[in-house]
XYZ file of C-alpha atoms in Angstrom:
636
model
C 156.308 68.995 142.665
C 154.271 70.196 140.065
C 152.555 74.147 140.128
C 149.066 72.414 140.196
C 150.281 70.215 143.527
C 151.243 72.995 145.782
C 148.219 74.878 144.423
C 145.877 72.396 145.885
C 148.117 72.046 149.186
C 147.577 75.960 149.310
C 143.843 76.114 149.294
C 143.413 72.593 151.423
C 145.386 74.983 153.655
C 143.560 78.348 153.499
C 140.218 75.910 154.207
C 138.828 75.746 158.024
C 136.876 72.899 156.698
C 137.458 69.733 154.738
C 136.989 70.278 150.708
C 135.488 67.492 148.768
C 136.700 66.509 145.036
C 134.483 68.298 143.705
C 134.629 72.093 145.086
C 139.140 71.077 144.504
C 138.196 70.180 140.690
C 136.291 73.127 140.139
C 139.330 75.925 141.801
C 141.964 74.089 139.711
C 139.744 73.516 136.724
C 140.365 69.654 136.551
C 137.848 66.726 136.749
C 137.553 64.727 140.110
C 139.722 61.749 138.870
C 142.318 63.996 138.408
C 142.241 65.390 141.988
C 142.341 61.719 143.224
C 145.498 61.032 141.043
C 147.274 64.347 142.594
C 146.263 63.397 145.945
C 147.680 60.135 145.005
C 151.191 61.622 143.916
C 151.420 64.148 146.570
C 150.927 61.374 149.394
C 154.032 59.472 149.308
C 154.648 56.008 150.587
C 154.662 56.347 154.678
C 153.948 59.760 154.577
C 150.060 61.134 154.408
C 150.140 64.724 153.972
C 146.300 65.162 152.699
C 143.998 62.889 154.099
C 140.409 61.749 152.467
C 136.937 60.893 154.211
C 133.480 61.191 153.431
C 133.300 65.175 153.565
C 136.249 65.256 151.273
C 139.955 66.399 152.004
C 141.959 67.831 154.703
C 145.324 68.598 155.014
C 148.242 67.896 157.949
C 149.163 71.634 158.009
C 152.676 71.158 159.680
C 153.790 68.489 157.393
C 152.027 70.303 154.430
C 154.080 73.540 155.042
C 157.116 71.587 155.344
C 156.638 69.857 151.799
C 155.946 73.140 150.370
C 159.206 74.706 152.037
C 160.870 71.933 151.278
C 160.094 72.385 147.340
C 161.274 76.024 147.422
C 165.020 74.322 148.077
C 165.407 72.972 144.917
C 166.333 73.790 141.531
C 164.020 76.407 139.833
C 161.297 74.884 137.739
C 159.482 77.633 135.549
C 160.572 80.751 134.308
C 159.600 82.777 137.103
C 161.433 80.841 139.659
C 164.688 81.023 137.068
C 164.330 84.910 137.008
C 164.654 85.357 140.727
C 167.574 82.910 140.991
C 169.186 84.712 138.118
C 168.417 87.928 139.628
C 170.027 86.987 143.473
C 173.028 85.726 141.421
C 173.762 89.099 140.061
C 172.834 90.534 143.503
C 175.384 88.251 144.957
C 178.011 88.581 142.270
C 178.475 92.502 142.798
C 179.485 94.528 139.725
C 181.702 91.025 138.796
C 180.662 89.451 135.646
C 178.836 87.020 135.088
C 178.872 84.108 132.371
C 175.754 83.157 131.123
C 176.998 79.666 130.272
C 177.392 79.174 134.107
C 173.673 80.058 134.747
C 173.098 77.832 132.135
C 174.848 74.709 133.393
C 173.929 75.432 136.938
C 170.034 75.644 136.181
C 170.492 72.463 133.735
C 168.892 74.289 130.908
C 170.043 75.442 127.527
C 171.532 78.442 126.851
C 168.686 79.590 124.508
C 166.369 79.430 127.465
C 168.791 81.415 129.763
C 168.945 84.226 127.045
C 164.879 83.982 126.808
C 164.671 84.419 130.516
C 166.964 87.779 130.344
C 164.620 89.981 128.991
C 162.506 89.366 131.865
C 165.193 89.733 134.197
C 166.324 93.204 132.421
C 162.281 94.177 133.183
C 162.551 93.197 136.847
C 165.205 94.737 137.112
C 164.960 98.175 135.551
C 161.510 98.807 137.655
C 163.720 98.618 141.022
C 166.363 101.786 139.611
C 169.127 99.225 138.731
C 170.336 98.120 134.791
C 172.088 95.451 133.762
C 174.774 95.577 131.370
C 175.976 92.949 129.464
C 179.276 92.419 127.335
C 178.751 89.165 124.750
C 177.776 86.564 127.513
C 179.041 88.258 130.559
C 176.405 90.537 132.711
C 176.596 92.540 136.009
C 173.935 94.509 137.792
C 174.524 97.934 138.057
C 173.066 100.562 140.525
C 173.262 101.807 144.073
C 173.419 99.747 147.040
C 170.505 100.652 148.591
C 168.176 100.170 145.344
C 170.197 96.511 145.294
C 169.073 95.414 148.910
C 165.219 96.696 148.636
C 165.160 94.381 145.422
C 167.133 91.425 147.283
C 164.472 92.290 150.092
C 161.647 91.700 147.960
C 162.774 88.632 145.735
C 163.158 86.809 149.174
C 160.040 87.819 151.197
C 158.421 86.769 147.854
C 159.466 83.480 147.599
C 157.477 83.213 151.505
C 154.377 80.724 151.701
C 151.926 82.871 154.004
C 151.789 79.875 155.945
C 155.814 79.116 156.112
C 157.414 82.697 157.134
C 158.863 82.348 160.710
C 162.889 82.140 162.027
C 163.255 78.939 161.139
C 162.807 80.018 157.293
C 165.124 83.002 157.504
C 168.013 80.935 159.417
C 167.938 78.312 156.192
C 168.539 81.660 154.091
C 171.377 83.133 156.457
C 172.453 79.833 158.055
C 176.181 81.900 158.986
C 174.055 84.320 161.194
C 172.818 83.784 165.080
C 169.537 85.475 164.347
C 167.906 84.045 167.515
C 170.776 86.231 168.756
C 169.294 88.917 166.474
C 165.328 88.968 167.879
C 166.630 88.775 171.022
C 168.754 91.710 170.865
C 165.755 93.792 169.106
C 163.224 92.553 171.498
C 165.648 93.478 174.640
C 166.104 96.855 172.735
C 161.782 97.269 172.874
C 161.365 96.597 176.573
C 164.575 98.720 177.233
C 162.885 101.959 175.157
C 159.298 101.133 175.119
C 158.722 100.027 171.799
C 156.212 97.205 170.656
C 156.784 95.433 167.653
C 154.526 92.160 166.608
C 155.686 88.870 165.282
C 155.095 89.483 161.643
C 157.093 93.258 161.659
C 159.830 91.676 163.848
C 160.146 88.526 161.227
C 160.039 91.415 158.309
C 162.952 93.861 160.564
C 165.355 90.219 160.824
C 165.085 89.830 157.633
C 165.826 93.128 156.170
C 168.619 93.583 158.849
C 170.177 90.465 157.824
C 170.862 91.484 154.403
C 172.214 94.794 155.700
C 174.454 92.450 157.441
C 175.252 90.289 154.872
C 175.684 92.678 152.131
C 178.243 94.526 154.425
C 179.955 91.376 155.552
C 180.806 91.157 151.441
C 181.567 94.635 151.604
C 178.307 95.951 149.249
C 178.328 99.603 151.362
C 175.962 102.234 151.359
C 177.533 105.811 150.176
C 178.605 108.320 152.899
C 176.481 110.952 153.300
C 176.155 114.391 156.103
C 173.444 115.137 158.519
C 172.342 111.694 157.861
C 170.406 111.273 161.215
C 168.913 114.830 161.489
C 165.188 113.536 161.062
C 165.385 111.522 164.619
C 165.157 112.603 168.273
C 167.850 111.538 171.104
C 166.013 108.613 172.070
C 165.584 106.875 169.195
C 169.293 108.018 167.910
C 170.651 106.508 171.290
C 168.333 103.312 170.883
C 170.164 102.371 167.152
C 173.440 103.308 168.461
C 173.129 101.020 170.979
C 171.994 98.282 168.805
C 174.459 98.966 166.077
C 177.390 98.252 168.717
C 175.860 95.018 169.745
C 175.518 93.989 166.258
C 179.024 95.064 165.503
C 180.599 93.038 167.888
C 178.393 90.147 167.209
C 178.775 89.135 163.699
C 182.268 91.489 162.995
C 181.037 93.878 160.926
C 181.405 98.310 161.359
C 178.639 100.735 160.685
C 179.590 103.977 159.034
C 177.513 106.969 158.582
C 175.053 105.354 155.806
C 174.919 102.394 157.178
C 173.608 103.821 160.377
C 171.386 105.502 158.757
C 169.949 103.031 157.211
C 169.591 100.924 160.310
C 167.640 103.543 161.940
C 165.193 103.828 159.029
C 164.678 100.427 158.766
C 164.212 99.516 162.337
C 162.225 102.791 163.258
C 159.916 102.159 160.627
C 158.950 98.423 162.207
C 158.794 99.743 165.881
C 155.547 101.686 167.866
C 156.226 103.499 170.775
C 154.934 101.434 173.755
C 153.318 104.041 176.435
C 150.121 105.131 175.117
C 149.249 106.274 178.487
C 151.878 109.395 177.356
C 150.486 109.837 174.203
C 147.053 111.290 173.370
C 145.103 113.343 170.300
C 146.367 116.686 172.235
C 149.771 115.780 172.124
C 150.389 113.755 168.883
C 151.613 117.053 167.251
C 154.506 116.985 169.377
C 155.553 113.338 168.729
C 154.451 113.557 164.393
C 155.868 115.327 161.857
C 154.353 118.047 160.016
C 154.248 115.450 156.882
C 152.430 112.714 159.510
C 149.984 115.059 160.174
C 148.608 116.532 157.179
C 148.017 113.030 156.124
C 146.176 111.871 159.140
C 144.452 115.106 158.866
C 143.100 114.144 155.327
C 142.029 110.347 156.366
C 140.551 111.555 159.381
C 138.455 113.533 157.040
C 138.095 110.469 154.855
C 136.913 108.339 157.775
C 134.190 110.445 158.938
C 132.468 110.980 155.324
C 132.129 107.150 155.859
C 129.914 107.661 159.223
C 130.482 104.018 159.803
C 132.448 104.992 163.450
C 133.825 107.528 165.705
C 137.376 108.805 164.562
C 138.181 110.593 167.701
C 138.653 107.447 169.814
C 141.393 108.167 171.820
C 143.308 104.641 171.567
C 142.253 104.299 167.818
C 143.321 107.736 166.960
C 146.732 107.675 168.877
C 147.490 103.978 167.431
C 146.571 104.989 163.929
C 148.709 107.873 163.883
C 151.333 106.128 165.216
C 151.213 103.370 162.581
C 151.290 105.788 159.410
C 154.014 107.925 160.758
C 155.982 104.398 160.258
C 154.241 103.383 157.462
C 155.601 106.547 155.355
C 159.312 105.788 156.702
C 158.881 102.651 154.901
C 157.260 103.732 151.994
C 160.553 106.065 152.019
C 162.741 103.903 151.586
C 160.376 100.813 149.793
C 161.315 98.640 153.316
C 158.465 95.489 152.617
C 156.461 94.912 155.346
C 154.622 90.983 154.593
C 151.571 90.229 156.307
C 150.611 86.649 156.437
C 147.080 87.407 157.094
C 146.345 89.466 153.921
C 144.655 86.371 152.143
C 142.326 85.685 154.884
C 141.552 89.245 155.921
C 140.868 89.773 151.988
C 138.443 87.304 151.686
C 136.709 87.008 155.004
C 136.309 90.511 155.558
C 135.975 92.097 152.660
C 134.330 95.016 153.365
C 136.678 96.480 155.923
C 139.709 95.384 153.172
C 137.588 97.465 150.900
C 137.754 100.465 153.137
C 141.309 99.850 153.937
C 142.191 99.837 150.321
C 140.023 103.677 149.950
C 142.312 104.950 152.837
C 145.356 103.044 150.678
C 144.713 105.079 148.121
C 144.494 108.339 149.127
C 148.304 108.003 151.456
C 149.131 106.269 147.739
C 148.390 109.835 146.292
C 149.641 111.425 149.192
C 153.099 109.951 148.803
C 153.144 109.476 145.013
C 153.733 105.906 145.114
C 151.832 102.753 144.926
C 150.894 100.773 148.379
C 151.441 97.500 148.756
C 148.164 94.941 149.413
C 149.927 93.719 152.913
C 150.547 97.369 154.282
C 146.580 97.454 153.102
C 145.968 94.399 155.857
C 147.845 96.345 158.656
C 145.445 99.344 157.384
C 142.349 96.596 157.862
C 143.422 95.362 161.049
C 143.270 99.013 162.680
C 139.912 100.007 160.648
C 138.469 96.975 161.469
C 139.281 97.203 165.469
C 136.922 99.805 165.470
C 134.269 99.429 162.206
C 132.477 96.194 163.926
C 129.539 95.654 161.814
C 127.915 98.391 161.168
C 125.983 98.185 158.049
C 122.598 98.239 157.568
C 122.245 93.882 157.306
C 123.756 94.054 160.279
C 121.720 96.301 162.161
C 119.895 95.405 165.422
C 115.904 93.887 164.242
C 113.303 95.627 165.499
C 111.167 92.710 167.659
C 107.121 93.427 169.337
C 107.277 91.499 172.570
C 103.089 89.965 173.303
C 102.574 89.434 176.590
C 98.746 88.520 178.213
C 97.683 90.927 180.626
C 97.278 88.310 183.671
C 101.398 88.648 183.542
C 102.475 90.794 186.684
C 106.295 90.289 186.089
C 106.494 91.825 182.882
C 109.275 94.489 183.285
C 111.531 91.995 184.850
C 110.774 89.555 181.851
C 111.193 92.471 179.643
C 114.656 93.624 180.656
C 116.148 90.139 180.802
C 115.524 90.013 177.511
C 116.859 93.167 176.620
C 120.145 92.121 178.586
C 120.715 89.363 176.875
C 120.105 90.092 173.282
C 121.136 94.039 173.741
C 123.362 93.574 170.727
C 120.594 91.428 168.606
C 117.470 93.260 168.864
C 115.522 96.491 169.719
C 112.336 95.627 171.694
C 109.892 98.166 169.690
C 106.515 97.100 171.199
C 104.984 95.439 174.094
C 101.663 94.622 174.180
C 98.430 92.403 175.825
C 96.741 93.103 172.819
C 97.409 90.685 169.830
C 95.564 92.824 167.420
C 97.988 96.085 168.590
C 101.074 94.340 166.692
C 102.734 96.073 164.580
C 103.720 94.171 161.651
C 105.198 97.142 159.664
C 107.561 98.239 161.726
C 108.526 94.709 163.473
C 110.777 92.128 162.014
C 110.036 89.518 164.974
C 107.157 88.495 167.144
C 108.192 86.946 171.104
C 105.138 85.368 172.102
C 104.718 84.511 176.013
C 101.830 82.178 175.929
C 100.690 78.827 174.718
C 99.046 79.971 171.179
C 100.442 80.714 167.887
C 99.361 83.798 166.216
C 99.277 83.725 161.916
C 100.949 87.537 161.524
C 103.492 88.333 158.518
C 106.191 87.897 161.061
C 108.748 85.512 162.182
C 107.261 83.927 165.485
C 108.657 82.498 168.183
C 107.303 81.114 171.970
C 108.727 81.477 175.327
C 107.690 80.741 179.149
C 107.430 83.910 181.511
C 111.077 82.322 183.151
C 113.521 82.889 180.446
C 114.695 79.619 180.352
C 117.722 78.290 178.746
C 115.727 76.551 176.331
C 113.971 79.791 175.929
C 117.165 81.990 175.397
C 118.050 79.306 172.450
C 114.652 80.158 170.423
C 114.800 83.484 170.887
C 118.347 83.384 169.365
C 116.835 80.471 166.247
C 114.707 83.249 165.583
C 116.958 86.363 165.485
C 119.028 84.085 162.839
C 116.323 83.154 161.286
C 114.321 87.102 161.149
C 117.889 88.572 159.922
C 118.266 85.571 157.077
C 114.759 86.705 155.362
C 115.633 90.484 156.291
C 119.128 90.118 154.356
C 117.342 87.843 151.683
C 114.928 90.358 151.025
C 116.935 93.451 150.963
C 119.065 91.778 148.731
C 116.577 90.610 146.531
C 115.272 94.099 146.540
C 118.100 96.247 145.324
C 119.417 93.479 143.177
C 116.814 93.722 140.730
C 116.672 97.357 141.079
C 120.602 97.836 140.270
C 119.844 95.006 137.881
C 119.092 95.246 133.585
C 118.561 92.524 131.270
C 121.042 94.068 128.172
C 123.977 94.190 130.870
C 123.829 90.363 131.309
C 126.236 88.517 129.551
C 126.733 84.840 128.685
C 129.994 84.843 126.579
C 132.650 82.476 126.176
C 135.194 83.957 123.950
C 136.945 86.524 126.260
C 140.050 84.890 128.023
C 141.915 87.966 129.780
C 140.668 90.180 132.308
C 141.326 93.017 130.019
C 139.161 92.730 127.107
C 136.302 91.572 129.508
C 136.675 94.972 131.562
C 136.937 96.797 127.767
C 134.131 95.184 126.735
C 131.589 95.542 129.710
C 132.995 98.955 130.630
C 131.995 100.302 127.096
C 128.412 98.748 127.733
C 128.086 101.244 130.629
C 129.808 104.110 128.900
C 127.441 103.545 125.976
C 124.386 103.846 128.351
C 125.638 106.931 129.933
C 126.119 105.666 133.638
C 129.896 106.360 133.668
C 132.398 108.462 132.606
C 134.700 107.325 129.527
C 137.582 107.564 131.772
C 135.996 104.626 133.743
C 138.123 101.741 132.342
C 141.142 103.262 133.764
C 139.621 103.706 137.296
C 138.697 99.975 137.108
C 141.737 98.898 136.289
C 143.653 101.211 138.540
C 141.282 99.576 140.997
C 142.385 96.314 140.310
C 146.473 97.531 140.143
C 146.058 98.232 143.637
C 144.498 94.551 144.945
C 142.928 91.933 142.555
C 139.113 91.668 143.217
C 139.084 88.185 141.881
C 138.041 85.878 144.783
C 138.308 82.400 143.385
C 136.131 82.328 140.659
C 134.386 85.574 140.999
C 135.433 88.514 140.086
C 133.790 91.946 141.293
C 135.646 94.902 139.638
C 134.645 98.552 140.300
C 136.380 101.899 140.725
C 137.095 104.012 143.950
C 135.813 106.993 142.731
C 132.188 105.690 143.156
C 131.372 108.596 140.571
C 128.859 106.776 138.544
C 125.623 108.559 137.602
C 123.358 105.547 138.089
C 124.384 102.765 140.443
C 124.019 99.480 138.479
C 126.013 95.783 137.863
C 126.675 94.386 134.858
C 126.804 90.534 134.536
C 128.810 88.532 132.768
C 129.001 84.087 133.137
C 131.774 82.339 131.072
C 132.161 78.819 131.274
C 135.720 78.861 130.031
C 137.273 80.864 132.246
C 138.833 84.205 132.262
C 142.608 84.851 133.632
C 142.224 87.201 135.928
C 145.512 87.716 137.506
C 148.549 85.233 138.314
C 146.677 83.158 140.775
C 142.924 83.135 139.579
C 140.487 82.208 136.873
C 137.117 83.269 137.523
C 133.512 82.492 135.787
C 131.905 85.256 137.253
C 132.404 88.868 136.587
C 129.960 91.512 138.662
C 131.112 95.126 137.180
C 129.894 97.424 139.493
C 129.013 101.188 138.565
C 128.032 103.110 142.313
C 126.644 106.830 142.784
C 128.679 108.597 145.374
C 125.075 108.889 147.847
C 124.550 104.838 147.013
C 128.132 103.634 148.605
C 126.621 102.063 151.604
C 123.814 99.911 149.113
C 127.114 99.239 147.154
C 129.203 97.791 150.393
C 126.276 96.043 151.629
C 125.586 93.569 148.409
C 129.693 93.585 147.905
C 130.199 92.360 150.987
C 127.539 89.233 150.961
C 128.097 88.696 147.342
C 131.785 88.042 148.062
C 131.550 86.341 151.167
C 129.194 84.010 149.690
C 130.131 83.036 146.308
C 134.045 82.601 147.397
C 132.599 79.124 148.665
C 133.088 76.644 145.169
C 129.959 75.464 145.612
C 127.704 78.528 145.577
C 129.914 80.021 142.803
C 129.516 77.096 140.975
C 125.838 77.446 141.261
C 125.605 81.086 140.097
C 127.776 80.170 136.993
C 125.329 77.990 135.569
C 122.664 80.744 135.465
C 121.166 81.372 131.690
C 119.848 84.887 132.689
C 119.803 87.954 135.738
C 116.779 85.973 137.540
C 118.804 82.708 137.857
C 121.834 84.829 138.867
C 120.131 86.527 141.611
C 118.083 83.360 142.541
C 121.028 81.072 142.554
C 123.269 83.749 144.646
C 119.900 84.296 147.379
C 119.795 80.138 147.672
C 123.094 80.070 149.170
C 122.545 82.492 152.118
């Protein structure tokens, strides 16, 4: 199957909805026809895997998954996909040599080609700790054990579809191994010592164990070493003991010192201690170490210079805690945690992704080493339990409630309504008086009577019951009052962040890196940022792409800028922005520290807009700033 075929099967997966020609022609950068000819090659004869109607194309998601898992079986079909099976050859073959001729004749591709995929291999490679060495056509991997399995580790969790990652998958890998046997044995070892672990850690914990297991069953050992198991209490050393015996007799194997210390990391670091009820803010210094603590210390900090929520929360606060304590074991030891949500969480919540990759960063500098964009989604998932929405668009609209004076029932009326829309709306006013309305400081009118009054306000008429019927217009017009109060904030702040000399139509830039050089010096030049800002963007986008689709909206963390602004820049060609995305839009945004919450608001419904094909493909067409902001407002 071609690159461009699972592509499409990808995104007709990642879609809720059905995607016409179109919006499919305009993500892969191919005309219509041709997504009707790979539709055509992908279905094959008595077996539909996308299927076609009038509001375009769906996909059968269990027998698209299989296809794509099924394609992963085969023989390697780029250069990429030769590295890795290269690379778990050498893993396999132990400090034994190699021949390259062999690699050659069992990828069926010349030997030329085999050399020319070396280098990349020797790359790979070399940024894990190992070498290769190579003797005329003969090469070995060279290295410790450990260093050997974190790299095996993450060449296989790589090669996981989000969509495809479950036992099934990891029993084709290890087909030798009972690991229904395993998850059973891990899960019986939770209940037994009050630990949780989810479905994606305990998928990530199989898989890591199984290579321990594997790599010991071919007698690839860790080094001895002393006091190997000094950094764990009596519980937990009892808990692994206990699971290395069952293992052991299982699937033959003995654990020696290292080896049982590397068990304990690695399960320890995928396992949260169950009763919470034991476990509070007072006590957390007695359960963390002193490392754990500083940390949370630091991003409690953080977290409160955000004033978006309440860090204290008790179960926030203890779950947190408990999650970076682990996170830090497996930064340790580089252990890969995958998170088949992080594609969805990234773009339908970006802002709280945004957040999560700010707190990211700063246990990144903490520890001295890069975090990965999945441990960012576990970071997400616990900000976002607790952020809801609480930015200004979201904010509860501030409504004038008219009610004629011959109404005796009024306060019962009155806090009906405020029951049921509690979350919606702020009842600001309540008058007999028409002329008393407010229209300055009210977004909405609710009108109890039979006439309509022409204020500069959204307006909408009830009975005196609160009918069902009523409920559903009063809810039409909360939609409605916070569409025009988002439109127009938007529209506000747009043009004010806005300047005609940083839009740019150009068409000759073709990597994300000259684009960023080149609009990044147009802000330098003007004095909003600091020449330093380049790198910032860029370590920005080391730590998680902000391409989404075809828009890109790079920026920098430090949020250091001296005037908040967005440069603009529309190329119909295309720009490579990373391995997976092309994009036509670039928003460079420069933010003042005491302007981050203007910033989050137009990031947020900028990107969860314009990801949709057809409103990006709108705003590229735009000649100038006014179409760009007009085109982006029309698809709200």
């Amino acid at each position: 199957m071609e690159n461009k075929h699972k592509r499409m099967i990808e995104i007709l997966l990642q879609s809720e909805k059905s995607v016409t020609s179109k919006e499919l022609g305009y993500m892969l950068g191919v005309s219509q026809k041709t997504i009707r000819n790979y539709v055509a090659a992908i279905n094959q004869p008595g077996e539909r895997y996308i299927y076609s109607s009038h509001k375009g194309y769906t996909v059968n998601r269990e027998k698209a998954q299989q296809l794509l898992h099924a394609q992963t079986k085969g023989l390697p079909e780029n250069q990429s996909e030769r590295v890795r099976y290269i690379i778990k050859r050498l893993l396999q073959n132990g400090s034994n040599k190699l021949d390259l001729n062999d690699i050659s004749d069992e990828l069926l591709v010349s030997f030329e080609t085999v050399k020319n995929d070396f280098s990349i291999v020797k790359e790979k490679v070399a940024q894990n700790h190992l070498f290769i060495t190579q003797k005329n056509i003969y090469v070995s991997i060279e290295g410790s054990e450990k260093d050997k399995r974190k790299l095996l580790s993450k060449l296989l969790s790589g090669e996981f579809n989000e969509n495809l990652l479950n036992l099934e998958v990891l029993e084709n890998i290890f087909p030798s191994f009972n690991l229904k046997f395993l998850a059973a044995t891990i899960q019986d070892l939770c209940q037994e010592y009050h630990y949780f672990i989810n479905d994606y850690a305990l998928l990530n914990l199989i898989l890591e164990v199984a290579i321990e297991i594997d790599r010991m069953k071919h007698n690839f050992m860790q080094s001895e070493r002393h006091n190997l198991l000094s950094n764990f209490n009596a519980q937990e050393l009892e808990s692994i003991n206990k699971l290395a015996k069952t293992i052991e007799e299982k699937f033959n194997i003995q654990y020696k010192n290292g080896e049982i210390k590397e068990l304990a990391n690695i399960v320890l670091s995928y396992l949260t201690k169950l009763d919470y009820s034991k476990i509070s803010s007072k006590n957390l210094n007695q359960i963390l170490d002193k490392r754990s603590l500083d940390l949370i210390r630091i991003l409690k900090q953080q977290m409160k210079n955000w004033h978006l929520f309440d860090v204290e929360i008790e179960g926030f606060l203890v779950k947190f805690s408990l999650h970076i304590k682990n996170l830090l074991i497996r930064m340790d030891n580089d252990y890969i945690l995958k998170n088949p949500l992080t594609n969805h969480i990234k773009h339908s919540c970006p802002l709280i992704f945004e957040h999560a990759i700010e707190i990211g960063n700063t246990i990144g500098k903490f520890m001295k080493k890069r975090i990965t964009e999945d441990e960012i989604t576990f970071l997400a998932l616990h900000i976002g339990s607790i952020m809801g929405e609480n930015s200004y668009l979201n904010s509860r609209i501030k409504c004038a409630l008219f009610l004629p004076s011959y109404y005796d029932y009024s306060h019962n009326l009155i806090d009906k309504i405020k029951k049921e829309f509690k979350h919606d709306i702020v009842i600001n006013q309540v008058t007999s008086n028409i002329k008393e309305i407010d229209t300055k400081s009210n977004d909405l009118l609710i009108n109890i009577g039979s006439n309509f009054y022409n204020l500069p306000l959204i307006e909408t008429q009830i009975t005196p019951f609160l009918t069902r019927n009523d409920s559903s217009s009063i809810k039409r017009a909360i939609e409605k009052t916070k569409l025009l109060k988002k439109r127009n904030y938007l529209k506000e702040h747009l043009y004010q962040i806005t300047e005609s000399d940083l839009f740019f139509n150009e068409t000759h830039f073709i990597d994300r890196n000259s684009v960023l050089k080149f609009m990044c010096k147009k802000l330098i030049d003007k004095g909003y940022v600091q020449k330093k800002y380049l790198d910032d963007v860029l370590d920005r986008e080391s730590q998680s792409s902000t391409a989404f689709g075809k828009l890109a909206v790079p920026h920098s963390i430090n949020m250091d800028a001296s005037k908040t602004c967005v440069s603009m820049l529309i190329s119909n060609r295309g720009i490579k922005w990373d391995e997976h995305n092309t994009v036509n839009v670039v928003l460079l945004f420069a933010i003042k520290k005491d302007e981050r919450a203007l910033f989050f608001n137009i990031f947020d419904s900028i990107v969860t807009k314009l990801i949709e094909p057809q409103n990006i493909s709108n705003v590229s067409k735009s000649k100038n700033i006014d179409e760009l902001i007009e085109n982006f407002l029309d698809s709200l």
